[in-house]
XYZ file of N, CA and C in Angstrom:
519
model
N -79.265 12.461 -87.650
C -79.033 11.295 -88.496
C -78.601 10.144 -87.604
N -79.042 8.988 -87.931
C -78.888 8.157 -86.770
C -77.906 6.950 -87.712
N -76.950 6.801 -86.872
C -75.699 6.198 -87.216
C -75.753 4.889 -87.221
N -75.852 4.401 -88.444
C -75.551 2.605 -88.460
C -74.286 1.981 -88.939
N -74.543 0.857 -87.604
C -73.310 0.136 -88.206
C -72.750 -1.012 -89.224
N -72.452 0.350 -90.396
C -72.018 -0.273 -91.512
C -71.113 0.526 -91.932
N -70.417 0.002 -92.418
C -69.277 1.530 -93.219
C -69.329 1.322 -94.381
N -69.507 2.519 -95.857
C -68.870 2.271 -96.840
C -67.703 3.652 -97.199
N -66.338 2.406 -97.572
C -65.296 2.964 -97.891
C -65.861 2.944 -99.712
N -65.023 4.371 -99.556
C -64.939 4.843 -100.920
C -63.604 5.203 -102.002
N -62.777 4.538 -102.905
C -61.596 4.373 -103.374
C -61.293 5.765 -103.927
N -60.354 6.480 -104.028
C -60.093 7.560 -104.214
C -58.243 7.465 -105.288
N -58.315 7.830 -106.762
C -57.137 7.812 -107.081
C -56.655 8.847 -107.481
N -56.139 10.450 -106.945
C -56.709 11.740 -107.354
C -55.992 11.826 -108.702
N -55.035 11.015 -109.178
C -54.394 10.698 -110.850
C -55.478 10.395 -111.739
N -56.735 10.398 -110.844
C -57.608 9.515 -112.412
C -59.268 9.795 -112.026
N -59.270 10.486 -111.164
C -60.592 10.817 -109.916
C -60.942 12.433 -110.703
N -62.345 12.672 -110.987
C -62.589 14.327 -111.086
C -62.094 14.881 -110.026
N -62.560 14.140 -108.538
C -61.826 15.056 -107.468
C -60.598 15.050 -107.124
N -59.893 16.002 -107.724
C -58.041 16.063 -107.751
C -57.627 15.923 -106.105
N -55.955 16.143 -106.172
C -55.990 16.738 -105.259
C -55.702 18.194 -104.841
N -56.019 18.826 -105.782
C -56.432 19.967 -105.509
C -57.437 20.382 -105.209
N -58.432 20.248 -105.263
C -59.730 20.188 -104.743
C -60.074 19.795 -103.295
N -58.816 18.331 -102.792
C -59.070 18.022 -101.543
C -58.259 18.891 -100.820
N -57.388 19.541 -101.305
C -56.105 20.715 -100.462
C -57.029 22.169 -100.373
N -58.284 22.400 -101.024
C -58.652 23.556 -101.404
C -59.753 23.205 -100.157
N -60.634 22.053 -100.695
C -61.877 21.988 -99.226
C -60.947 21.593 -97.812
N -59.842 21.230 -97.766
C -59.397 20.887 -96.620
C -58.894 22.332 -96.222
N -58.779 23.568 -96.212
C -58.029 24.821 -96.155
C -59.836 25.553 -95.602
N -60.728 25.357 -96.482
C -62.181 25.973 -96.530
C -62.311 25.755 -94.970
N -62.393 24.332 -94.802
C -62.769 23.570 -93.587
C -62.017 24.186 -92.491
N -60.527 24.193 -92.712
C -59.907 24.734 -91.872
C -60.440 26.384 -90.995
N -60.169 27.108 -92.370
C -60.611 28.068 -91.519
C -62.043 28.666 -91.314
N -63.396 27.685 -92.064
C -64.213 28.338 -91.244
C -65.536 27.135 -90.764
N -64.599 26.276 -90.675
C -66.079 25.144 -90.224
C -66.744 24.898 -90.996
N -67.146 25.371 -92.487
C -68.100 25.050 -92.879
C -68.347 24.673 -94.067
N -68.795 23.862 -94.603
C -68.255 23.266 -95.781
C -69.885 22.806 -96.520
N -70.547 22.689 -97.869
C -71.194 22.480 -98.756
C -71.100 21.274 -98.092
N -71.983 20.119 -98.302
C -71.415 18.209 -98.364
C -70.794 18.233 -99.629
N -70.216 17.358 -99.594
C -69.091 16.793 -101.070
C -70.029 15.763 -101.412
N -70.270 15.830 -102.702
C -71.042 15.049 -103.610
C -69.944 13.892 -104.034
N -70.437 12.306 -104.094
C -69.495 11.810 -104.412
C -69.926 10.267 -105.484
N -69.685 10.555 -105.923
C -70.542 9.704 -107.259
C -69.921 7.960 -107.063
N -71.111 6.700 -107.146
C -71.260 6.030 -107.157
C -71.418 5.134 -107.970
N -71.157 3.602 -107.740
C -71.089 2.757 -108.918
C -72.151 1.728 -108.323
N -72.542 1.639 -106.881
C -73.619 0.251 -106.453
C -74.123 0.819 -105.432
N -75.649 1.567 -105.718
C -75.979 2.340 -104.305
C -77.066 1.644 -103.766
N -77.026 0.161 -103.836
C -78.263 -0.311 -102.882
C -78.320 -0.217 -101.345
N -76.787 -0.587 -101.069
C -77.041 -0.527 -99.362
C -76.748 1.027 -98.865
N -75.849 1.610 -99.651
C -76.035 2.533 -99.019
C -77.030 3.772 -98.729
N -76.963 3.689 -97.238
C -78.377 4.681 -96.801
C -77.737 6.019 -95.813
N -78.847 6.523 -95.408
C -78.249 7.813 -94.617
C -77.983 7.438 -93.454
N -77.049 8.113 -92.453
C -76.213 7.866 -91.802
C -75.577 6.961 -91.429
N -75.021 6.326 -92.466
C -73.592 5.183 -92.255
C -72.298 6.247 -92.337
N -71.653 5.880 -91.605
C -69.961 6.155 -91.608
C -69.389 5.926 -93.106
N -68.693 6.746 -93.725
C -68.080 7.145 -94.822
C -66.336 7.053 -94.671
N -65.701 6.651 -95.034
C -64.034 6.818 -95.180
C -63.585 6.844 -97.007
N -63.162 7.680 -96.702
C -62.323 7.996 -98.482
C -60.553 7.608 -98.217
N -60.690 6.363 -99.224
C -59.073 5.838 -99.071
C -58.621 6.412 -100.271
N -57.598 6.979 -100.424
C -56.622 7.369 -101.160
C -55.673 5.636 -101.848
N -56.132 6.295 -102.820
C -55.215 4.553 -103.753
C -54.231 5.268 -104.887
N -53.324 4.819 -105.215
C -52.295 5.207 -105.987
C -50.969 5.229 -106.119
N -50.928 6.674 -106.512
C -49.363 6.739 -106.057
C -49.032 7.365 -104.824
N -47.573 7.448 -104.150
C -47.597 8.246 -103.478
C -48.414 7.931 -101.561
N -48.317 8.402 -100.596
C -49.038 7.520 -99.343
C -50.292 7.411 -99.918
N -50.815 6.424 -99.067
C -52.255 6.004 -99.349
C -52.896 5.594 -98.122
N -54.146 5.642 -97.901
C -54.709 4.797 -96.769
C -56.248 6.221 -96.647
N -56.722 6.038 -95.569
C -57.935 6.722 -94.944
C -57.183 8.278 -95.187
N -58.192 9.438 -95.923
C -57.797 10.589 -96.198
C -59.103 11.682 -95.635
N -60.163 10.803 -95.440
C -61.463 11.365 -95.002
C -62.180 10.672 -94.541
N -63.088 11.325 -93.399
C -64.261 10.355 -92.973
C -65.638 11.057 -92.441
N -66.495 10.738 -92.136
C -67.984 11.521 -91.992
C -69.228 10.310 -91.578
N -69.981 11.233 -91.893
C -71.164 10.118 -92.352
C -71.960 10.751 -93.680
N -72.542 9.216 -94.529
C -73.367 9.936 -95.321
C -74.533 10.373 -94.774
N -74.951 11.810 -95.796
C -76.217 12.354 -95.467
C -77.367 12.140 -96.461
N -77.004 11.551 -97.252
C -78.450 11.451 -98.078
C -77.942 9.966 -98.792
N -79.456 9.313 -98.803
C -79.541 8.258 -99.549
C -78.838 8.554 -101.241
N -78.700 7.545 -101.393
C -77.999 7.764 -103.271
C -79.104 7.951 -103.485
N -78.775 8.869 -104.929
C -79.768 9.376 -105.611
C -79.152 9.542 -107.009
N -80.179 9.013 -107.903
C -79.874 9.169 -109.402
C -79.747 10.451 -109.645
N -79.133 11.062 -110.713
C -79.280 12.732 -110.930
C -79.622 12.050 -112.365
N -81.304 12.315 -112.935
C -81.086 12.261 -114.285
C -80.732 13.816 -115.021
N -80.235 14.645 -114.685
C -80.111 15.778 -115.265
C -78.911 15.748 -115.745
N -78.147 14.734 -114.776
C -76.284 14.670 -115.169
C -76.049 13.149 -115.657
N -77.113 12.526 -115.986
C -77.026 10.766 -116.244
C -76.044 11.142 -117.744
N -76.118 11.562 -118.751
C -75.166 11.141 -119.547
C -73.871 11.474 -119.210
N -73.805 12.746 -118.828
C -72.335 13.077 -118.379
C -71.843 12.077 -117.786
N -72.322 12.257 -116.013
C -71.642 11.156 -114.967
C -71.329 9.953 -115.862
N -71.996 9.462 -116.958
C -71.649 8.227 -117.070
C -70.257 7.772 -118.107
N -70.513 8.965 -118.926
C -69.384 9.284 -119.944
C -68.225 9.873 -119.441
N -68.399 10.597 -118.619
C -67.008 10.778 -117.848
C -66.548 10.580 -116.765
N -67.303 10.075 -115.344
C -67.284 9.082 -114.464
C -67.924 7.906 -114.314
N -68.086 7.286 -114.766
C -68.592 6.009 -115.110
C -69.514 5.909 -113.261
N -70.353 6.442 -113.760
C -70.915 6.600 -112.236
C -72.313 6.480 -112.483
N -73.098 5.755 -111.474
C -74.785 6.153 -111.562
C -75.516 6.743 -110.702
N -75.090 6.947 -109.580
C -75.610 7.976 -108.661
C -74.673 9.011 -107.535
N -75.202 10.139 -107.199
C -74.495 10.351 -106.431
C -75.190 10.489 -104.987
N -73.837 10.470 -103.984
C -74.189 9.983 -102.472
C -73.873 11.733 -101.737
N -74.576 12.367 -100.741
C -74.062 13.505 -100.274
C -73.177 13.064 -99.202
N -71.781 13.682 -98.863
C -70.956 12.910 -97.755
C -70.842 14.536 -96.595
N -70.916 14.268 -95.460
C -70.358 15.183 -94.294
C -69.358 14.787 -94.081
N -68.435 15.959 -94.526
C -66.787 15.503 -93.535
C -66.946 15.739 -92.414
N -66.069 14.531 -91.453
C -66.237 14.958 -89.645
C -64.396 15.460 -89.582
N -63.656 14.534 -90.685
C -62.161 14.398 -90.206
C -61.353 13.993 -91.716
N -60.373 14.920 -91.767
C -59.562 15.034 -93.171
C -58.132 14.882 -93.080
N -57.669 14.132 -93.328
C -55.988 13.955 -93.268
C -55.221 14.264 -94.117
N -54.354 14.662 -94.169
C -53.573 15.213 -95.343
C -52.396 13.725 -95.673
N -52.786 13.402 -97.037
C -51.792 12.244 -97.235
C -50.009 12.723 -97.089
N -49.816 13.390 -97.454
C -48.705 13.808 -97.202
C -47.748 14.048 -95.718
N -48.837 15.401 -95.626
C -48.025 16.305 -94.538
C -48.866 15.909 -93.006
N -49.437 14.661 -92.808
C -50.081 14.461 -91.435
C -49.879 12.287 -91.389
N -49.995 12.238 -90.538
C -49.952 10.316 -90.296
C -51.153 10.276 -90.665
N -51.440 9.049 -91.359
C -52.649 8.255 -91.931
C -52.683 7.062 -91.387
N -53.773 6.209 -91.583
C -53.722 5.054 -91.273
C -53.857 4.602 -92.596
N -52.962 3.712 -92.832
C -52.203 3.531 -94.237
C -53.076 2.190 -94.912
N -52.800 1.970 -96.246
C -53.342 1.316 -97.032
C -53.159 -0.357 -96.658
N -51.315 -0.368 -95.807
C -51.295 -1.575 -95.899
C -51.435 -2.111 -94.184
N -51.785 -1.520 -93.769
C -52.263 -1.254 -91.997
C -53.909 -1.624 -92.723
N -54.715 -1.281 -93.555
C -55.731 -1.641 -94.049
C -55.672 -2.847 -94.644
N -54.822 -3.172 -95.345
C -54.934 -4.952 -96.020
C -54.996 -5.542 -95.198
N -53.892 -5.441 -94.149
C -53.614 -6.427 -92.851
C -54.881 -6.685 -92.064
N -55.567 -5.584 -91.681
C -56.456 -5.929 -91.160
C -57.867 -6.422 -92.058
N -58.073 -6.316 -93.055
C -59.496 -6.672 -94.152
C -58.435 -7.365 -95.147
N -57.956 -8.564 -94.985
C -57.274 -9.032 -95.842
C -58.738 -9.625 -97.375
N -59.846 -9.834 -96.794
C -61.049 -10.513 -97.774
C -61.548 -8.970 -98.336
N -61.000 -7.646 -98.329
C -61.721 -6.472 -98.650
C -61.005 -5.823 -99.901
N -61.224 -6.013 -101.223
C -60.854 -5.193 -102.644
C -59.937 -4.114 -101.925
N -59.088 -3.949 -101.684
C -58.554 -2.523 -101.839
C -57.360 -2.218 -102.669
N -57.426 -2.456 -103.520
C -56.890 -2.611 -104.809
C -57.056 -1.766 -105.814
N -58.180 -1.325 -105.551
C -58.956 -0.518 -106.421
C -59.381 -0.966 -107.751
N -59.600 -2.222 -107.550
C -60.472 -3.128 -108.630
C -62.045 -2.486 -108.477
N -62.432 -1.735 -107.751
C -64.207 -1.268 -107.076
C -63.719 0.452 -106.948
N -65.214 1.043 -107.152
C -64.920 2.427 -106.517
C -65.299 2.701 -104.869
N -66.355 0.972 -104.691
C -66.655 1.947 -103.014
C -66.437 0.397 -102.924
N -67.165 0.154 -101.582
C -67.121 -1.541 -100.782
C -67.790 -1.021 -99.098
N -68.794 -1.837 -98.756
C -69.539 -1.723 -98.025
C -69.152 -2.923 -96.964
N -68.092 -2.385 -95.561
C -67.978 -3.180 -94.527
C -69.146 -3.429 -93.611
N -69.177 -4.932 -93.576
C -70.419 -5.270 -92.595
C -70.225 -4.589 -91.221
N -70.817 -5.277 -89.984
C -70.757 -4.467 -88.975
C -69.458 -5.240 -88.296
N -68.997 -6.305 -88.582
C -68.081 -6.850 -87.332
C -66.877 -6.307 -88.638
N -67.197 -6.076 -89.163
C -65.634 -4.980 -90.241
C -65.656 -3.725 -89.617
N -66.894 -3.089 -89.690
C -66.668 -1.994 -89.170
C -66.300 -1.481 -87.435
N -66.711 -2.778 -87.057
C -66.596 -2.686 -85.414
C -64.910 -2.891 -85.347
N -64.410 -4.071 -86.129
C -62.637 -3.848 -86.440
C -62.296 -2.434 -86.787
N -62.813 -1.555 -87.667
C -62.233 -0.089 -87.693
C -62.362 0.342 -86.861
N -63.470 0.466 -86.451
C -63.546 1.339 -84.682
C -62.067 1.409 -84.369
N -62.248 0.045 -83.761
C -60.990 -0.178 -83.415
C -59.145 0.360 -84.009
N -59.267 -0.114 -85.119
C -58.237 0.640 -85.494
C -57.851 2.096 -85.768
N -59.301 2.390 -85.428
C -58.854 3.901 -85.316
C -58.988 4.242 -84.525
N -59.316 3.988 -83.523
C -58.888 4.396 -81.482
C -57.816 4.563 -81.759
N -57.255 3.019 -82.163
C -55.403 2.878 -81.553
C -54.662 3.870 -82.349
N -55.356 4.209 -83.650
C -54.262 5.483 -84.378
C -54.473 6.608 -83.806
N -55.405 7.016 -83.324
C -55.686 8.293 -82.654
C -55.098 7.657 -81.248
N -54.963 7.259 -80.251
C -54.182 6.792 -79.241
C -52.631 6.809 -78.922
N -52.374 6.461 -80.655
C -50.786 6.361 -80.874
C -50.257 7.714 -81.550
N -51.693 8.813 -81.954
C -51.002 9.766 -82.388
C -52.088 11.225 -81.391
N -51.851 10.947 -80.381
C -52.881 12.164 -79.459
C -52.727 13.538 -80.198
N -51.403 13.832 -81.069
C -51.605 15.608 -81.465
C -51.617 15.351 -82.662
N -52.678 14.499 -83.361
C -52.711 14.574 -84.680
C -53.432 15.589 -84.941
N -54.610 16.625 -84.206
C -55.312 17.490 -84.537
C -55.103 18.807 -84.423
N -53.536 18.915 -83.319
C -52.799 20.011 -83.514
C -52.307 20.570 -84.902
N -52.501 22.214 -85.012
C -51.740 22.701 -86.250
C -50.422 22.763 -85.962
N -49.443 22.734 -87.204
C -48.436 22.357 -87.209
C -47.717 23.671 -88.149
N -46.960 24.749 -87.868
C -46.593 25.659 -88.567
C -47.264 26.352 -89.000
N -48.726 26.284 -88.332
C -49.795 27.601 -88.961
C -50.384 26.856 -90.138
N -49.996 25.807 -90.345
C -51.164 24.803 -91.001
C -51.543 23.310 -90.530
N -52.634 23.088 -91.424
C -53.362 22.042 -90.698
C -53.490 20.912 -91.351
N -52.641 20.145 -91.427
C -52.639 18.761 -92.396
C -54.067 17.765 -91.733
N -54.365 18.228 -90.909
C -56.019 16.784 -90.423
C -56.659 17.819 -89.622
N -58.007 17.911 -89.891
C -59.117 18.279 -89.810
C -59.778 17.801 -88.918
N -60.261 17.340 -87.774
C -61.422 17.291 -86.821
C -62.604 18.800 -86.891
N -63.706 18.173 -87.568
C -64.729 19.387 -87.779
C -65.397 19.322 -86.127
N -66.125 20.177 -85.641
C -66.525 20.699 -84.707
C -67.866 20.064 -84.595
């Protein structure tokens, strides 16, 4: 999959999201111990730009820490599911879904994030509010994340160490 530079972030509120967080504590444990994981299907509200292999980040919005909780690339263009069109729409107000590869999973809690308001500061012109479910950074946005996520991985070198026989952040293989 050949990687372009664009990112779309995807808003995540697990108070109000089908995907709880139980679900993200359950695939983040899967991942853990065996590498290998289904893609996470992740349902959409504006799938024109997004295409296959752009960079993916799932921000956590709500209560409780918030900021970058996942990241990957997508693997498949959006795609309508008419088999699930009334559902998705009646109970996620969604029109397509996107397939996502996790590369890297953080645990909001029990691991450092790069936080929601470390994210305003830097995309002060970017919804994260969670007025939107996704938002598509151009390339000199996304070339700013690069960046900010060197320096968090820089400022935190054993973030990928386990910690008590568990693993609050994920680096997949």
């Amino acid at each position: 999959i050949k990687q372009m530079l664009k990112t779309l972030l995807l808003f995540w509120d697990p108070l109000s999201s089908h995907y709880s967080m139980g679900d993200f504590e359950d695939d983040l444990k899967e991942i853990s111990f065996t590498y290998d994981m289904n893609p996470l299907l992740w349902g959409i509200n504006n799938p024109k730009d997004i295409e296959q292999g752009i960079e993916f980040l799932i921000v956590k919005i709500g209560e409780g820490n918030c900021g970058i909780v996942m990241s990957g690339l997508v693997l498949s263009d959006s795609h309508y599911d008419e088999h699930n069109k009334r559902y998705c729409r009646r109970n996620y107000k969604t029109d397509c879904d996107v397939a996502l590869g996790i590369s890297e999973m953080y645990h909001p809690v029990r691991s450092e994030i790069i936080t929601l308001e470390q994210l305003k500061a830097a995309f002060p012109d970017v919804p994260l509010d969670g007025s939107c479910n996704e938002f598509i950074l151009d390339e000199g946005q996304s070339r700013l994340l690069s960046e900010l996520k060197a320096r968090f991985i820089s400022d935190h070198p054993d973030i990928f160490e386990p910690k008590a026989g568990k693993r609050p952040v994920l680096p997949c293989p």
